[in-house]
GROMACS .gro file of C-alpha atoms in nm:
model
  407
    1MET     CA    1   0.690   1.995   5.398
    2ALA     CA    2   0.367   1.929   5.318
    3THR     CA    3   0.118   1.967   5.578
    4SER     CA    4  -0.173   1.658   5.635
    5THR     CA    5  -0.437   1.898   5.495
    6GLU     CA    6  -0.254   1.886   5.150
    7ARG     CA    7  -0.148   1.561   5.171
    8THR     CA    8  -0.522   1.411   5.195
    9LYS     CA    9  -0.673   1.673   4.936
   10VAL     CA   10  -0.838   1.532   4.695
   11PRO     CA   11  -0.829   1.662   4.343
   12PRO     CA   12  -1.135   1.789   4.115
   13PRO     CA   13  -1.269   1.504   3.877
   14ALA     CA   14  -1.176   1.578   3.514
   15PRO     CA   15  -1.398   1.716   3.288
   16ALA     CA   16  -1.645   1.480   3.093
   17PRO     CA   17  -1.531   1.383   2.749
   18GLU     CA   18  -1.728   1.585   2.462
   19GLY     CA   19  -2.053   1.430   2.364
   20GLY     CA   20  -2.165   1.287   2.670
   21PRO     CA   21  -2.064   0.983   2.923
   22PRO     CA   22  -1.943   0.709   2.793
   23GLU     CA   23  -2.246   0.476   2.917
   24ASP     CA   24  -2.508   0.713   2.690
   25ARG     CA   25  -2.248   0.645   2.413
   26GLY     CA   26  -2.246   0.253   2.445
   27THR     CA   27  -2.627   0.247   2.525
   28ARG     CA   28  -2.736   0.462   2.184
   29ARG     CA   29  -2.484   0.213   1.982
   30LEU     CA   30  -2.612  -0.081   2.111
   31LEU     CA   31  -3.002   0.079   1.990
   32PHE     CA   32  -2.870   0.135   1.632
   33VAL     CA   33  -2.712  -0.234   1.632
   34LEU     CA   34  -3.075  -0.401   1.735
   35LEU     CA   35  -3.255  -0.158   1.485
   36GLY     CA   36  -3.052  -0.255   1.223
   37VAL     CA   37  -3.099  -0.649   1.322
   38LEU     CA   38  -3.470  -0.609   1.310
   39VAL     CA   39  -3.458  -0.401   0.955
   40LEU     CA   40  -3.270  -0.692   0.811
   41GLY     CA   41  -3.532  -0.938   0.969
   42ALA     CA   42  -3.817  -0.755   0.821
   43ILE     CA   43  -3.640  -0.712   0.449
   44ALA     CA   44  -3.589  -1.127   0.518
   45LEU     CA   45  -3.922  -1.208   0.605
   46LEU     CA   46  -4.054  -0.960   0.308
   47VAL     CA   47  -3.835  -1.151   0.063
   48LEU     CA   48  -3.978  -1.522   0.210
   49LEU     CA   49  -4.295  -1.406   0.153
   50VAL     CA   50  -4.241  -1.322  -0.169
   51TRP     CA   51  -4.093  -1.653  -0.309
   52LEU     CA   52  -4.384  -1.848  -0.086
   53LEU     CA   53  -4.614  -1.656  -0.338
   54ARG     CA   54  -4.444  -1.696  -0.685
   55PRO     CA   55  -4.627  -1.835  -0.955
   56ALA     CA   56  -4.584  -2.229  -0.978
   57ALA     CA   57  -4.304  -2.297  -1.262
   58THR     CA   58  -4.420  -2.459  -1.576
   59ALA     CA   59  -4.297  -2.795  -1.701
   60GLU     CA   60  -4.031  -2.747  -1.992
   61SER     CA   61  -4.200  -2.995  -2.194
   62GLY     CA   62  -4.435  -2.764  -2.222
   63ALA     CA   63  -4.706  -2.887  -1.990
   64THR     CA   64  -4.812  -2.695  -1.689
   65ALA     CA   65  -4.724  -2.931  -1.371
   66GLY     CA   66  -4.972  -2.981  -1.189
   67GLY     CA   67  -5.036  -3.019  -0.803
   68TYR     CA   68  -5.200  -3.312  -0.641
   69PRO     CA   69  -5.500  -3.300  -0.805
   70ILE     CA   70  -5.757  -3.481  -0.571
   71GLN     CA   71  -5.983  -3.295  -0.349
   72VAL     CA   72  -6.191  -3.477  -0.146
   73VAL     CA   73  -6.518  -3.383  -0.114
   74THR     CA   74  -6.660  -3.634   0.125
   75THR     CA   75  -6.572  -3.995   0.268
   76ILE     CA   76  -6.827  -4.225   0.311
   77TYR     CA   77  -6.788  -4.499   0.634
   78GLY     CA   78  -7.119  -4.576   0.680
   79TYR     CA   79  -7.464  -4.474   0.819
   80GLY     CA   80  -7.380  -4.511   1.175
   81ASP     CA   81  -7.118  -4.566   1.461
   82GLU     CA   82  -7.195  -4.946   1.522
   83PRO     CA   83  -7.012  -5.217   1.392
   84ASN     CA   84  -7.284  -5.345   1.161
   85GLU     CA   85  -7.352  -5.000   1.027
   86LEU     CA   86  -7.018  -4.945   0.898
   87VAL     CA   87  -6.857  -5.011   0.546
   88ARG     CA   88  -6.623  -5.287   0.542
   89THR     CA   89  -6.409  -5.379   0.216
   90PRO     CA   90  -6.664  -5.227  -0.013
   91LEU     CA   91  -6.547  -5.359  -0.413
   92GLY     CA   92  -6.819  -5.142  -0.671
   93VAL     CA   93  -6.944  -4.817  -0.674
   94THR     CA   94  -7.187  -4.620  -0.938
   95PHE     CA   95  -7.398  -4.296  -0.951
   96ASP     CA   96  -7.751  -4.268  -1.080
   97PRO     CA   97  -7.883  -3.974  -1.296
   98ASP     CA   98  -7.948  -3.754  -0.967
   99GLY     CA   99  -7.579  -3.747  -0.877
  100ASN     CA  100  -7.670  -3.999  -0.537
  101VAL     CA  101  -7.400  -4.283  -0.497
  102TRP     CA  102  -7.440  -4.670  -0.492
  103LEU     CA  103  -7.152  -4.873  -0.293
  104SER     CA  104  -7.123  -5.232  -0.263
  105ASN     CA  105  -7.070  -5.292   0.130
  106THR     CA  106  -6.918  -5.625   0.016
  107GLY     CA  107  -6.806  -5.721   0.382
  108GLN     CA  108  -7.161  -5.675   0.510
  109ALA     CA  109  -7.310  -5.837   0.197
  110ARG     CA  110  -7.555  -5.538   0.126
  111VAL     CA  111  -7.605  -5.238  -0.131
  112GLU     CA  112  -7.607  -4.916   0.014
  113GLN     CA  113  -7.714  -4.587  -0.169
  114TYR     CA  114  -7.600  -4.230  -0.028
  115THR     CA  115  -7.645  -3.841  -0.138
  116SER     CA  116  -7.295  -3.746  -0.303
  117ASP     CA  117  -7.235  -3.582   0.029
  118GLY     CA  118  -7.271  -3.866   0.228
  119THR     CA  119  -7.594  -3.842   0.365
  120TYR     CA  120  -7.787  -4.241   0.389
  121ILE     CA  121  -8.068  -4.321   0.210
  122ARG     CA  122  -8.129  -4.641   0.190
  123THR     CA  123  -8.006  -5.048   0.166
  124VAL     CA  124  -8.075  -5.305  -0.064
  125GLY     CA  125  -8.015  -5.674  -0.075
  126ALA     CA  126  -7.967  -5.695   0.288
  127ASP     CA  127  -8.209  -6.042   0.312
  128GLY     CA  128  -8.549  -6.150   0.174
  129PRO     CA  129  -8.579  -6.199  -0.221
  130GLY     CA  130  -8.235  -6.099  -0.397
  131LYS     CA  131  -8.006  -6.136  -0.089
  132LEU     CA  132  -7.673  -6.059  -0.153
  133TYR     CA  133  -7.365  -6.260  -0.050
  134SER     CA  134  -7.043  -6.050  -0.268
  135PRO     CA  135  -7.204  -5.722  -0.455
  136TYR     CA  136  -6.915  -5.631  -0.660
  137GLY     CA  137  -7.010  -5.404  -0.971
  138LEU     CA  138  -7.303  -5.187  -1.016
  139ALA     CA  139  -7.527  -5.055  -1.273
  140VAL     CA  140  -7.773  -4.807  -1.288
  141ASP     CA  141  -8.055  -4.795  -1.566
  142ALA     CA  142  -8.193  -4.503  -1.575
  143GLU     CA  143  -8.489  -4.580  -1.896
  144ARG     CA  144  -8.593  -4.882  -1.685
  145GLY     CA  145  -8.557  -4.756  -1.319
  146ARG     CA  146  -8.328  -5.041  -1.217
  147LEU     CA  147  -8.010  -5.125  -1.029
  148TYR     CA  148  -7.807  -5.424  -1.103
  149VAL     CA  149  -7.567  -5.561  -0.903
  150ALA     CA  150  -7.266  -5.804  -0.991
  151ASP     CA  151  -7.286  -6.073  -0.681
  152TYR     CA  152  -6.985  -6.288  -0.766
  153GLY     CA  153  -7.032  -6.500  -0.431
  154ALA     CA  154  -7.386  -6.595  -0.558
  155GLY     CA  155  -7.314  -6.633  -0.957
  156ALA     CA  156  -7.608  -6.392  -1.026
  157ILE     CA  157  -7.708  -6.083  -1.105
  158GLN     CA  158  -7.958  -5.899  -0.885
  159VAL     CA  159  -8.193  -5.657  -1.041
  160PHE     CA  160  -8.348  -5.450  -0.780
  161SER     CA  161  -8.579  -5.110  -0.870
  162THR     CA  162  -8.394  -4.766  -0.778
  163GLU     CA  163  -8.665  -4.743  -0.498
  164GLY     CA  164  -8.488  -5.046  -0.360
  165GLY     CA  165  -8.747  -5.318  -0.445
  166TYR     CA  166  -8.640  -5.664  -0.579
  167VAL     CA  167  -8.704  -5.728  -0.951
  168THR     CA  168  -8.565  -6.061  -1.092
  169HIS     CA  169  -8.200  -6.182  -1.138
  170PHE     CA  170  -7.971  -6.316  -1.410
  171PRO     CA  171  -7.918  -6.522  -1.544
  172ALA     CA  172  -8.264  -6.688  -1.571
  173ASP     CA  173  -8.378  -7.011  -1.427
  174ASP     CA  174  -8.409  -7.173  -1.761
  175GLN     CA  175  -8.091  -7.040  -1.877
  176ASP     CA  176  -7.859  -7.357  -1.986
  177LEU     CA  177  -7.532  -7.295  -1.763
  178GLU     CA  178  -7.296  -7.437  -2.026
  179VAL     CA  179  -7.290  -7.137  -2.182
  180PHE     CA  180  -7.082  -7.009  -1.948
  181GLY     CA  181  -6.810  -7.288  -1.989
  182PRO     CA  182  -6.643  -7.486  -1.731
  183ASP     CA  183  -6.519  -7.193  -1.480
  184GLY     CA  184  -6.915  -7.086  -1.452
  185PHE     CA  185  -7.064  -6.752  -1.411
  186ALA     CA  186  -6.910  -6.503  -1.144
  187PRO     CA  187  -6.962  -6.178  -1.256
  188PHE     CA  188  -6.764  -5.909  -1.113
  189ASP     CA  189  -6.877  -5.595  -1.335
  190VAL     CA  190  -7.202  -5.507  -1.446
  191ASN     CA  191  -7.308  -5.234  -1.773
  192VAL     CA  192  -7.579  -5.147  -1.981
  193ALA     CA  193  -7.514  -5.104  -2.376
  194GLY     CA  194  -7.795  -5.096  -2.644
  195GLY     CA  195  -8.072  -5.217  -2.404
  196ARG     CA  196  -7.841  -5.484  -2.305
  197VAL     CA  197  -7.669  -5.594  -1.992
  198VAL     CA  198  -7.317  -5.670  -2.022
  199VAL     CA  199  -7.158  -5.871  -1.730
  200ALA     CA  200  -6.782  -5.925  -1.693
  201SER     CA  201  -6.734  -6.319  -1.585
  202HIS     CA  202  -6.406  -6.522  -1.623
  203ASP     CA  203  -6.347  -6.558  -1.927
  204GLY     CA  204  -6.514  -6.236  -2.122
  205LEU     CA  205  -6.795  -6.014  -2.142
  206TYR     CA  206  -7.175  -6.200  -2.152
  207PHE     CA  207  -7.428  -6.010  -2.331
  208PHE     CA  208  -7.819  -6.010  -2.146
  209ASP     CA  209  -8.130  -5.946  -2.280
  210GLU     CA  210  -8.391  -5.817  -2.052
  211THR     CA  211  -8.563  -6.153  -1.983
  212GLY     CA  212  -8.228  -6.303  -1.860
  213HIS     CA  213  -8.081  -6.504  -2.120
  214VAL     CA  214  -7.707  -6.487  -2.293
  215VAL     CA  215  -7.807  -6.330  -2.619
  216GLY     CA  216  -7.360  -6.280  -2.701
  217ARG     CA  217  -7.063  -6.339  -2.575
  218TRP     CA  218  -6.722  -6.171  -2.578
  219GLY     CA  219  -6.444  -6.382  -2.533
  220TYR     CA  220  -6.241  -6.658  -2.729
  221THR     CA  221  -6.389  -7.059  -2.752
  222HIS     CA  222  -6.175  -7.341  -2.844
  223LYS     CA  223  -6.328  -7.637  -3.007
  224GLY     CA  224  -6.675  -7.533  -2.860
  225ALA     CA  225  -6.544  -7.435  -2.495
  226ASN     CA  226  -6.510  -7.114  -2.365
  227VAL     CA  227  -6.103  -7.034  -2.269
  228ARG     CA  228  -5.911  -6.835  -2.084
  229GLY     CA  229  -5.578  -6.728  -2.152
  230VAL     CA  230  -5.308  -6.499  -2.261
  231GLU     CA  231  -5.304  -6.451  -2.608
  232LEU     CA  232  -5.507  -6.162  -2.789
  233GLY     CA  233  -5.882  -6.208  -2.862
  234MET     CA  234  -5.848  -6.381  -2.497
  235PHE     CA  235  -5.945  -6.247  -2.121
  236ASN     CA  236  -5.831  -6.357  -1.788
  237PHE     CA  237  -6.050  -6.274  -1.535
  238PRO     CA  238  -6.152  -5.930  -1.644
  239ASP     CA  239  -6.245  -5.733  -1.308
  240ALA     CA  240  -6.385  -5.435  -1.462
  241PHE     CA  241  -6.475  -5.223  -1.785
  242ASP     CA  242  -6.645  -4.929  -1.889
  243ILE     CA  243  -6.831  -4.789  -2.200
  244ASP     CA  244  -6.784  -4.467  -2.357
  245PRO     CA  245  -7.134  -4.330  -2.408
  246GLN     CA  246  -6.994  -4.081  -2.755
  247ASN     CA  247  -6.867  -4.390  -2.932
  248GLY     CA  248  -6.969  -4.713  -2.787
  249ARG     CA  249  -6.593  -4.816  -2.720
  250PHE     CA  250  -6.540  -5.082  -2.456
  251TYR     CA  251  -6.243  -5.033  -2.213
  252ILE     CA  252  -6.188  -5.350  -2.019
  253ALA     CA  253  -5.902  -5.417  -1.753
  254ASP     CA  254  -5.822  -5.766  -1.829
  255SER     CA  255  -5.689  -5.771  -1.428
  256LEU     CA  256  -5.488  -6.127  -1.467
  257ASN     CA  257  -5.339  -6.034  -1.800
  258ARG     CA  258  -5.253  -5.696  -1.666
  259ARG     CA  259  -5.363  -5.497  -1.954
  260ILE     CA  260  -5.612  -5.233  -2.105
  261VAL     CA  261  -5.815  -5.355  -2.422
  262ALA     CA  262  -6.006  -5.143  -2.600
  263ILE     CA  263  -6.277  -5.275  -2.831
  264ASP     CA  264  -6.526  -5.100  -3.055
  265ARG     CA  265  -6.879  -5.142  -3.060
  266GLN     CA  266  -6.861  -5.434  -3.332
  267GLY     CA  267  -6.609  -5.637  -3.133
  268ARG     CA  268  -6.280  -5.527  -3.289
  269TRP     CA  269  -5.969  -5.488  -3.107
  270LEU     CA  270  -5.855  -5.128  -3.128
  271TRP     CA  271  -5.530  -5.183  -2.903
  272VAL     CA  272  -5.387  -5.340  -2.593
  273SER     CA  273  -5.194  -5.165  -2.345
  274GLY     CA  274  -4.951  -5.386  -2.133
  275ARG     CA  275  -4.858  -5.770  -2.124
  276PRO     CA  276  -4.945  -6.102  -1.926
  277ASP     CA  277  -4.675  -6.252  -1.716
  278SER     CA  278  -4.389  -6.461  -1.790
  279LYS     CA  279  -4.278  -6.782  -1.630
  280GLY     CA  280  -4.486  -6.628  -1.304
  281LYS     CA  281  -4.317  -6.285  -1.305
  282ILE     CA  282  -4.474  -5.897  -1.374
  283ARG     CA  283  -4.330  -5.862  -1.713
  284GLY     CA  284  -4.558  -5.545  -1.817
  285PHE     CA  285  -4.628  -5.179  -1.696
  286TRP     CA  286  -4.969  -5.231  -1.491
  287GLN     CA  287  -4.951  -5.377  -1.167
  288LEU     CA  288  -5.284  -5.487  -1.104
  289PRO     CA  289  -5.577  -5.305  -1.305
  290ARG     CA  290  -5.905  -5.364  -1.138
  291GLY     CA  291  -6.117  -5.045  -1.171
  292ILE     CA  292  -6.173  -4.844  -1.499
  293ALA     CA  293  -6.385  -4.510  -1.598
  294VAL     CA  294  -6.431  -4.260  -1.901
  295GLY     CA  295  -6.386  -3.917  -1.771
  296ALA     CA  296  -6.598  -3.641  -1.893
  297ASP     CA  297  -6.305  -3.595  -2.109
  298GLY     CA  298  -6.313  -3.863  -2.263
  299ASN     CA  299  -5.992  -4.017  -2.128
  300ILE     CA  300  -5.998  -4.378  -1.936
  301TYR     CA  301  -5.883  -4.360  -1.571
  302VAL     CA  302  -5.777  -4.687  -1.468
  303VAL     CA  303  -5.733  -4.806  -1.062
  304ASP     CA  304  -5.399  -4.972  -1.048
  305THR     CA  305  -5.451  -5.139  -0.704
  306PHE     CA  306  -5.095  -5.317  -0.673
  307ARG     CA  307  -4.949  -4.933  -0.806
  308TYR     CA  308  -4.831  -4.795  -0.428
  309ASP     CA  309  -4.654  -4.491  -0.407
  310ASP     CA  310  -4.634  -4.250  -0.126
  311GLU     CA  311  -4.628  -3.909  -0.273
  312GLY     CA  312  -4.909  -4.005  -0.543
  313MET     CA  313  -4.750  -3.757  -0.798
  314GLY     CA  314  -4.628  -3.884  -1.137
  315ALA     CA  315  -4.696  -4.229  -0.995
  316GLY     CA  316  -4.967  -4.353  -0.794
  317HIS     CA  317  -5.292  -4.544  -0.828
  318ILE     CA  318  -5.501  -4.404  -1.097
  319VAL     CA  319  -5.359  -4.418  -1.431
  320VAL     CA  320  -5.485  -4.185  -1.699
  321LEU     CA  321  -5.493  -4.271  -2.039
  322SER     CA  322  -5.593  -4.121  -2.372
  323PRO     CA  323  -5.881  -4.288  -2.591
  324ASP     CA  324  -5.585  -4.463  -2.767
  325GLY     CA  325  -5.410  -4.565  -2.511
  326GLU     CA  326  -5.140  -4.294  -2.483
  327LEU     CA  327  -5.045  -4.284  -2.106
  328LEU     CA  328  -5.116  -3.948  -1.988
  329SER     CA  329  -5.055  -3.848  -1.615
  330GLU     CA  330  -5.038  -4.066  -1.316
  331PHE     CA  331  -5.131  -3.998  -0.929
  332GLY     CA  332  -5.284  -4.098  -0.614
  333ARG     CA  333  -5.107  -4.164  -0.320
  334THR     CA  334  -5.089  -4.504  -0.090
  335GLY     CA  335  -5.208  -4.405   0.296
  336THR     CA  336  -5.452  -4.340   0.498
  337GLU     CA  337  -5.549  -3.996   0.525
  338ASP     CA  338  -5.753  -3.824   0.323
  339GLY     CA  339  -5.715  -3.845  -0.072
  340SER     CA  340  -5.523  -4.163  -0.039
  341PHE     CA  341  -5.585  -4.512  -0.096
  342ARG     CA  342  -5.553  -4.886   0.053
  343PHE     CA  343  -5.590  -5.137  -0.218
  344PRO     CA  344  -5.856  -4.976  -0.388
  345GLU     CA  345  -6.095  -5.103  -0.628
  346GLN     CA  346  -6.355  -4.993  -0.881
  347LEU     CA  347  -6.403  -4.623  -0.993
  348GLU     CA  348  -6.669  -4.412  -1.110
  349SER     CA  349  -6.700  -4.100  -1.287
  350GLY     CA  350  -7.055  -3.897  -1.208
  351PRO     CA  351  -7.233  -3.591  -1.283
  352ASP     CA  352  -7.134  -3.248  -1.161
  353GLY     CA  353  -6.750  -3.353  -1.229
  354LEU     CA  354  -6.757  -3.623  -0.909
  355TRP     CA  355  -6.599  -3.916  -0.883
  356ALA     CA  356  -6.616  -4.229  -0.646
  357LEU     CA  357  -6.352  -4.505  -0.559
  358ALA     CA  358  -6.403  -4.798  -0.383
  359ASP     CA  359  -6.111  -4.786  -0.082
  360ARG     CA  360  -6.146  -5.103  -0.019
  361GLU     CA  361  -5.889  -5.176   0.308
  362ASN     CA  362  -5.958  -4.853   0.416
  363HIS     CA  363  -6.323  -4.932   0.455
  364ARG     CA  364  -6.435  -4.627   0.285
  365VAL     CA  365  -6.597  -4.481  -0.044
  366VAL     CA  366  -6.403  -4.144  -0.113
  367ILE     CA  367  -6.613  -3.893  -0.318
  368PHE     CA  368  -6.413  -3.633  -0.495
  369ARG     CA  369  -6.333  -3.393  -0.750
  370LEU     CA  370  -5.998  -3.370  -1.009
  371LEU     CA  371  -5.811  -3.056  -1.047
  372THR     CA  372  -5.646  -2.952  -1.380
  373PRO     CA  373  -5.378  -2.954  -1.468
  374TYR     CA  374  -5.305  -3.325  -1.363
  375PRO     CA  375  -4.929  -3.428  -1.290
  376GLY     CA  376  -4.685  -3.540  -1.569
  377VAL     CA  377  -4.592  -3.859  -1.539
  378ASP     CA  378  -4.274  -3.979  -1.349
  379GLU     CA  379  -3.948  -3.965  -1.565
  380LEU     CA  380  -3.899  -4.330  -1.456
  381GLU     CA  381  -4.268  -4.407  -1.522
  382GLN     CA  382  -4.277  -4.309  -1.910
  383PRO     CA  383  -3.957  -4.547  -1.989
  384ARG     CA  384  -4.147  -4.817  -1.857
  385TYR     CA  385  -4.500  -4.751  -2.024
  386GLU     CA  386  -4.300  -4.773  -2.414
  387GLY     CA  387  -4.341  -5.055  -2.562
  388MET     CA  388  -4.661  -5.155  -2.415
  389LEU     CA  389  -4.924  -5.009  -2.655
  390GLU     CA  390  -5.003  -5.264  -2.894
  391LEU     CA  391  -5.213  -5.225  -3.225
  392PRO     CA  392  -5.381  -5.554  -3.376
  393SER     CA  393  -5.438  -5.565  -3.709
  394ASP     CA  394  -5.710  -5.878  -3.713
  395VAL     CA  395  -5.846  -5.951  -3.376
  396TRP     CA  396  -6.204  -5.999  -3.284
  397SER     CA  397  -6.486  -6.090  -3.055
  398THR     CA  398  -6.771  -6.208  -3.118
  399PRO     CA  399  -6.984  -5.913  -3.270
  400ALA     CA  400  -7.215  -5.801  -3.015
  401PRO     CA  401  -7.583  -5.856  -3.057
  402SER     CA  402  -7.787  -5.597  -3.200
  403PRO     CA  403  -7.956  -5.357  -2.976
  404ALA     CA  404  -8.283  -5.468  -2.795
  405PRO     CA  405  -8.576  -5.372  -2.981
  406ALA     CA  406  -8.729  -5.020  -2.899
  407GLY     CA  407  -8.971  -5.015  -2.642
   0.00000   0.00000   0.00000
C-alpha cells in the first residue's frame, strides 16, 4: 500500500522539445509574416510609383495627346476691394506692344490698363470727354499712339491716346448716319488695317479714315439699303473679328449666323465654317461664337460662348481652326476655378506667348499661356464639324478701300 508521501509526490516536468519553448517559435513565425507583408507592400508601392511616372502615351492617330493646355499667369479682378474698384462683366481685351493689357470693364462703364502681371496702370473713359457707356472691343494703334474703344451703348468709337487722354470720336459729327442703314451704328469690335479703322456693326464691317468718315463697307446691300441676313455675303451681328498681319485675311465671328467667315484683303469670301439656324433651331456646329483671334502660329482661336464642357478636353469654349478652316482642337472647361470660364467673350493674342480672355460671368480677365500639344478633338465633336466647311466660288464683299496715304 502506498504511503501518503508517495501519493502526493509531483513528477518532474517533461523535457522541453528541441528548438526552445513553443511561445518563442510562435513569435519568430509572426515576425517572419510581418516582414513578408512589409516587403510585399514596398514592392507594391514601387510598382505604383513607376506607373504614375510613366511617359504619356501617344494617340494612335499619330498626334500626341495633350493635357489641359491653359496655364494661368494672372487673373485680374480689379484694382481694389471696393465694389466700384472691381471688374464687372468685362467684354473686350487687347494688348499693346509693351505687353500691357487693356480691358473693357463694361459693367463699370470704363476701360482699364494693367501690366501683364495684373498691376493697375490707369483708367480711361470714366467721365468727362469720351465718357464710356458700354465699352466692348478694343484696339491699340501703336504707330499713332491711339486706343480705339467700341462703345456700342453710345453708338460710337471713342478714341484716346495710349497715355489716357481723350482725342476724338467716330463717326465724325458731319458724317451722314444713313450710311449705317436702318439698324444704325452699334460697334462691337474694332481693329486697324492699312491705316483704316475697321469696325464691326450689326450688318458688317465699316472702314473709317482718320477723320472719322466712312470710306468703305463689307456687307450686303439690297435696293440701296444695308441688309442683315443668312445668305453668303451677309452678316448678322458679327461680334468680333481679327486680321492676320501676315496675309491680311479677315476672320469674322458672325455670331447670330453661328459661323466663322474668312475673307481676303480684297473682300473675297474664302471659306465659311458653320450654318445659320433653321426654324429657330441650331443646326450647325457653332453655338454662339463671340470672340476670335489669330495666334502666333497662324491658326484661328474662336471663343464659342455656349460650348459648355465640364472637362474642357476635346470639347470646350476655345476652338482652334487652321487658316483653311480645318478643325484642330477644342479645350477650355466651364466653371469658376482657375483656367475655367463662364460666358467668355473676346480673346486676344499678345506678345511673349500671352493670351487674354474676358471671362464675363466670372467678372475677371484671365491672362494665360497655351501649352502644346493641344488635346485632340472629342470623338463626338469631330463628326459634328464634318460638312460645316464651305468654299464659296464667287462671293465678294465690297472691296476694301485703298490703304491710307503714308504719313
